[in-house]
CSV table of C-alpha atoms in Angstrom, one decimal:
chain,number,residue,atom,x,y,z
A,3,MET,CA,-26.1,12.2,19.2
A,4,GLN,CA,-24.9,14.5,16.5
A,5,VAL,CA,-22.6,12.8,14.1
A,6,LEU,CA,-19.5,15.0,13.5
A,7,ALA,CA,-18.8,16.2,9.9
A,8,VAL,CA,-15.5,14.8,9.0
A,9,GLY,CA,-13.3,16.0,6.1
A,10,ARG,CA,-15.2,19.0,4.8
A,11,ASP,CA,-12.1,19.4,2.7
A,12,PRO,CA,-11.3,16.5,0.8
A,13,ILE,CA,-7.5,17.4,0.5
A,14,MET,CA,-6.2,16.8,3.8
A,15,THR,CA,-2.7,17.4,5.1
A,16,ARG,CA,-1.2,15.1,8.0
A,17,GLY,CA,-2.1,18.2,10.5
A,18,GLU,CA,-5.6,18.2,9.3
A,19,LEU,CA,-5.8,14.5,9.7
A,20,LYS,CA,-4.5,14.7,13.1
A,21,ALA,CA,-6.9,17.6,14.1
A,22,GLU,CA,-10.1,15.7,12.9
A,23,LEU,CA,-8.7,12.6,14.7
A,24,ASN,CA,-8.3,14.6,17.9
A,25,LEU,CA,-12.2,15.8,17.6
A,26,ILE,CA,-13.0,12.4,16.9
A,27,LEU,CA,-11.5,10.4,19.7
A,28,LEU,CA,-11.3,13.1,22.2
A,29,ASP,CA,-8.6,11.4,24.1
A,30,PRO,CA,-4.9,12.9,24.5
A,31,VAL,CA,-3.7,9.4,25.3
A,32,VAL,CA,-4.0,8.6,21.6
A,33,GLU,CA,-2.9,11.9,20.1
A,34,ASP,CA,0.7,10.9,20.6
A,35,VAL,CA,0.7,8.0,18.4
A,36,PHE,CA,-1.5,9.8,15.4
A,37,ASN,CA,1.5,10.0,13.4
A,38,ARG,CA,2.6,6.3,13.6
A,39,TRP,CA,-0.8,5.1,13.2
A,40,ILE,CA,-1.4,7.3,10.0
A,41,GLU,CA,1.9,5.8,8.6
A,42,GLU,CA,1.0,2.5,9.3
A,43,GLU,CA,-2.6,2.6,8.0
A,44,ARG,CA,-1.2,4.0,4.5
A,45,LEU,CA,1.5,1.2,4.4
A,46,ALA,CA,-1.6,-1.5,4.9
A,47,LEU,CA,-3.8,0.0,2.4
A,48,ALA,CA,-1.0,0.1,-0.1
A,49,SER,CA,-0.3,-3.4,0.9
A,50,GLU,CA,-3.9,-4.6,0.7
A,51,TYR,CA,-4.8,-2.6,-2.7
A,52,GLU,CA,-3.5,-1.9,-5.7
A,53,LEU,CA,-3.2,1.9,-5.5
A,54,PRO,CA,-2.5,3.5,-9.0
A,55,ALA,CA,-0.4,6.2,-7.6
A,56,LEU,CA,2.1,3.7,-6.4
A,57,ARG,CA,2.2,1.6,-9.7
A,58,LEU,CA,5.7,2.8,-11.2
A,59,ARG,CA,5.5,4.4,-14.5
A,60,VAL,CA,9.1,5.1,-15.1
A,61,PRO,CA,11.1,2.2,-14.2
A,62,THR,CA,13.7,1.9,-11.1
A,63,THR,CA,17.1,0.4,-12.3
A,64,LEU,CA,19.2,-2.2,-10.7
A,65,ALA,CA,22.6,-3.0,-11.5
A,66,VAL,CA,23.4,-6.8,-11.8
A,67,THR,CA,26.8,-8.3,-12.4
A,68,THR,CA,28.4,-12.0,-13.1
A,69,ALA,CA,29.5,-11.9,-9.5
A,70,THR,CA,26.2,-13.0,-7.9
A,71,TRP,CA,22.8,-14.2,-8.7
A,72,LEU,CA,20.6,-12.8,-5.8
A,73,TYR,CA,20.0,-9.2,-5.1
A,74,SER,CA,18.1,-6.9,-2.8
A,75,MET,CA,15.1,-5.3,-4.0
A,76,PRO,CA,15.3,-1.4,-4.1
A,77,ALA,CA,14.4,0.3,-1.3
A,78,THR,CA,11.1,1.7,-2.5
A,79,PHE,CA,9.5,-1.7,-3.6
A,80,GLN,CA,6.6,-2.6,-1.7
A,81,LYS,CA,5.1,-5.3,-3.6
A,82,MET,CA,4.3,-7.0,-7.3
A,83,LEU,CA,7.0,-6.9,-9.6
A,84,PHE,CA,5.2,-6.6,-12.8
A,85,GLN,CA,7.7,-6.1,-15.5
A,86,VAL,CA,11.6,-6.2,-15.9
A,87,ARG,CA,13.6,-5.2,-19.1
A,88,ASP,CA,17.0,-5.8,-19.8
A,89,ALA,CA,19.5,-3.2,-21.2
A,90,ASP,CA,19.1,-4.3,-25.0
A,91,ALA,CA,19.5,-1.0,-27.1
A,92,ASP,CA,16.2,-1.3,-28.7
A,93,GLY,CA,14.2,-0.6,-25.6
A,94,GLY,CA,14.9,-3.6,-23.7
A,95,ASN,CA,13.8,-7.0,-23.9
A,96,ARG,CA,10.9,-8.2,-21.5
A,97,LEU,CA,12.3,-10.9,-19.0
A,98,ARG,CA,10.3,-13.7,-17.5
A,99,ILE,CA,9.3,-13.0,-14.0
A,100,HIS,CA,8.9,-15.7,-11.5
A,101,ARG,CA,7.5,-15.8,-8.0
A,102,GLU,CA,9.9,-18.1,-6.2
A,103,LEU,CA,13.7,-18.0,-5.8
A,104,LEU,CA,13.6,-22.0,-6.3
A,105,THR,CA,12.7,-21.4,-9.8
A,106,ILE,CA,16.1,-20.0,-10.6
A,107,GLU,CA,17.8,-22.5,-8.3
A,108,GLN,CA,16.1,-25.2,-10.5
A,109,LEU,CA,17.5,-23.4,-13.6
A,110,ASP,CA,20.8,-23.0,-12.8
A,111,PRO,CA,21.9,-24.9,-9.3
A,112,ASN,CA,25.4,-23.9,-9.3
A,113,HIS,CA,24.8,-20.1,-10.5
A,114,ASP,CA,27.5,-20.2,-12.8
A,115,GLU,CA,25.8,-19.8,-16.3
A,116,THR,CA,26.5,-16.4,-17.8
A,117,ASP,CA,25.3,-14.6,-21.0
A,118,THR,CA,25.1,-11.1,-22.5
A,119,HIS,CA,21.7,-10.6,-20.9
A,120,VAL,CA,19.5,-11.8,-18.1
A,121,THR,CA,16.4,-13.8,-19.3
A,122,ASP,CA,14.7,-14.7,-16.1
A,123,VAL,CA,14.1,-13.1,-12.7
A,124,ALA,CA,12.3,-14.3,-9.4
A,125,GLN,CA,11.3,-11.7,-7.0
A,126,GLN,CA,10.4,-13.3,-3.5
A,127,GLY,CA,10.0,-11.0,-0.4
A,128,GLY,CA,12.6,-8.2,-0.5
A,129,GLN,CA,15.0,-10.7,-2.8
A,130,LEU,CA,15.7,-10.7,-6.5
A,131,GLY,CA,17.2,-13.9,-8.3
A,132,ILE,CA,18.4,-13.6,-11.9
A,133,TYR,CA,19.4,-16.1,-14.6
A,134,PRO,CA,21.9,-16.5,-16.4
A,135,LEU,CA,24.4,-14.1,-14.9
A,136,ALA,CA,25.1,-11.0,-16.8
A,137,THR,CA,26.6,-7.4,-16.1
A,138,GLU,CA,23.6,-5.0,-17.2
A,139,THR,CA,21.4,-2.8,-15.8
A,140,LEU,CA,17.8,-3.9,-15.4
A,141,SER,CA,14.8,-1.9,-15.5
A,142,LEU,CA,12.2,-2.7,-13.0
A,143,TRP,CA,8.3,-1.9,-12.6
A,144,PHE,CA,6.6,-2.5,-9.5
A,145,TYR,CA,4.1,-0.9,-6.6
A,146,GLN,CA,6.4,1.3,-4.5
A,147,ARG,CA,6.1,2.3,-1.0
A,148,PRO,CA,4.1,5.5,0.2
A,149,THR,CA,6.4,8.2,0.8
A,150,ALA,CA,6.8,8.8,4.5
A,151,LEU,CA,5.1,11.8,5.8
A,152,THR,CA,7.5,13.8,7.8
A,153,LEU,CA,5.7,17.1,8.1
A,154,ASP,CA,2.2,18.2,8.9
A,155,THR,CA,1.8,20.0,6.0
A,156,GLN,CA,2.4,16.9,3.6
A,157,SER,CA,-0.6,15.0,2.4
A,158,PRO,CA,-0.9,11.3,1.5
A,159,THR,CA,-1.1,11.6,-2.1
A,160,GLU,CA,-1.1,7.9,-2.9
A,161,ILE,CA,-4.8,7.9,-1.7
A,162,PRO,CA,-7.1,9.9,-4.0
A,163,SER,CA,-7.8,13.0,-2.0
A,164,GLU,CA,-11.8,12.6,-1.9
A,165,PHE,CA,-11.3,9.4,0.2
A,166,HIS,CA,-8.6,10.6,2.9
A,167,ALA,CA,-11.7,11.5,5.2
A,168,SER,CA,-13.9,8.4,4.0
A,169,VAL,CA,-11.1,5.8,4.2
A,170,LEU,CA,-7.9,6.8,6.1
A,171,ILE,CA,-9.7,8.6,8.9
A,172,PRO,CA,-11.9,5.6,9.6
A,173,ARG,CA,-9.1,3.1,9.4
A,174,VAL,CA,-7.0,5.1,12.2
A,175,VAL,CA,-10.2,5.7,14.4
A,176,LEU,CA,-10.9,1.8,14.2
A,177,ARG,CA,-7.2,1.0,15.0
A,178,GLY,CA,-7.7,3.5,18.0
A,179,PHE,CA,-10.9,1.4,19.0
A,180,ARG,CA,-8.9,-1.9,18.8
A,181,VAL,CA,-5.9,-0.7,20.9
A,182,TYR,CA,-8.0,1.1,23.5
A,183,PRO,CA,-11.3,-0.5,23.5
A,184,GLU,CA,-12.6,1.9,26.1
A,185,LEU,CA,-13.0,4.8,23.6
A,186,ALA,CA,-15.8,3.1,21.9
A,187,ARG,CA,-18.5,3.3,24.9
A,188,SER,CA,-21.7,3.6,22.9
A,189,SER,CA,-23.3,1.3,20.6
A,190,SER,CA,-25.5,3.9,18.8
A,191,ALA,CA,-24.7,3.8,14.8
A,192,GLU,CA,-25.2,7.6,15.2
A,193,ASN,CA,-22.5,8.1,17.5
A,194,THR,CA,-19.2,9.2,16.1
A,195,ARG,CA,-17.5,7.1,18.7
A,196,ALA,CA,-19.4,4.3,18.1
A,197,LEU,CA,-17.8,1.0,16.1
A,198,ASP,CA,-20.7,0.4,13.9
A,199,TYR,CA,-20.7,3.8,12.6
A,200,TRP,CA,-17.1,3.8,11.8
A,201,ARG,CA,-17.2,0.4,10.3
A,202,THR,CA,-19.9,1.5,8.1
A,203,ARG,CA,-18.2,4.7,7.1
A,204,LEU,CA,-14.9,2.6,6.2
A,205,ARG,CA,-16.9,0.0,4.4
A,206,GLU,CA,-18.9,2.9,2.3
A,207,GLY,CA,-15.5,4.6,1.7
A,208,LEU,CA,-13.8,1.4,0.2
A,209,TYR,CA,-16.9,-0.1,-1.7
A,210,GLY,CA,-19.6,2.6,-2.1
A,211,SER,CA,-23.1,2.9,-1.0
A,212,ALA,CA,-26.1,1.9,-2.9
A,213,HIS,CA,-28.1,4.0,-0.4
A,214,THR,CA,-26.1,7.5,-0.7
A,215,GLY,CA,-24.9,7.1,-4.0
A,216,GLN,CA,-21.2,7.2,-2.8
A,217,ILE,CA,-18.4,5.9,-4.9
A,218,GLY,CA,-16.2,3.8,-3.1
A,219,MET,CA,-12.4,4.1,-3.5
A,220,ILE,CA,-11.7,0.8,-5.3
A,221,ASN,CA,-14.4,1.8,-8.0
A,222,THR,CA,-12.4,4.6,-9.1
A,223,PHE,CA,-9.6,2.0,-10.0
A,224,GLY,CA,-11.7,1.3,-13.0
A,225,LYS,CA,-12.2,-2.2,-12.0
A,226,ASP,CA,-15.5,-4.2,-11.6
A,227,ARG,CA,-14.6,-5.6,-8.3
A,228,PRO,CA,-12.4,-4.9,-5.4
A,229,PRO,CA,-8.9,-5.5,-6.3
A,230,MET,CA,-7.2,-8.7,-4.9
A,231,ARG,CA,-5.9,-7.9,-1.4
A,232,HIS,CA,-2.5,-9.0,-0.8
A,233,GLY,CA,-2.3,-10.0,2.9
A,234,GLY,CA,-3.1,-7.9,5.9
A,235,SER,CA,-5.8,-8.0,8.4
A,236,ASP,CA,-9.5,-7.6,7.5
A,237,PRO,CA,-10.2,-3.7,7.2
A,238,LEU,CA,-13.2,-4.0,8.9
A,239,PRO,CA,-12.7,-5.4,12.5
């Protein structure tokens, strides 16, 4: 069977993504969930890989006081707090970052030590602990959540445009096959509805292909190997 040419224009809006998915899956049942599936796969990609577009260049601020040691991370936070600076006039001192709140508990079990500036923070899940207590504004750098697409004219800008068709679409298609197994009726790798075809397409979209010379998305991040994945299911079911 002839393979459908997906994503001729690399810059795809949500509406164009949905139109391609309609042509691929040919099932009105799944059409109603495309918006949700696209959003969930965007969030999964952002969680699993260090997408450069989501790495903050300009920090988000967080006001802290001597009233409490524990704070919620900003709503835009997704993962990997990689830099925190205090409010020192000379550009801010870089704080030590710990990965468990227990570290702060051990530094100050009663959470009653105060000073002019915070020196240590611990980020675990959606919470941030500080030591010592201080009243100031911290600057935080982290990987942020992708901005939700609410209109069909918007595009998933956190994913390089040339990989909209080769990474995002295959992930949504494979999700469709997992939720509705009857969609994948053929075993031919040349059939656009076949699992093997879409698994291969996603693998090449992520890691590239020596056969075709295609460059994978993770290779564009300037790394010699795939970035460390941070949880989530295997992208190739």
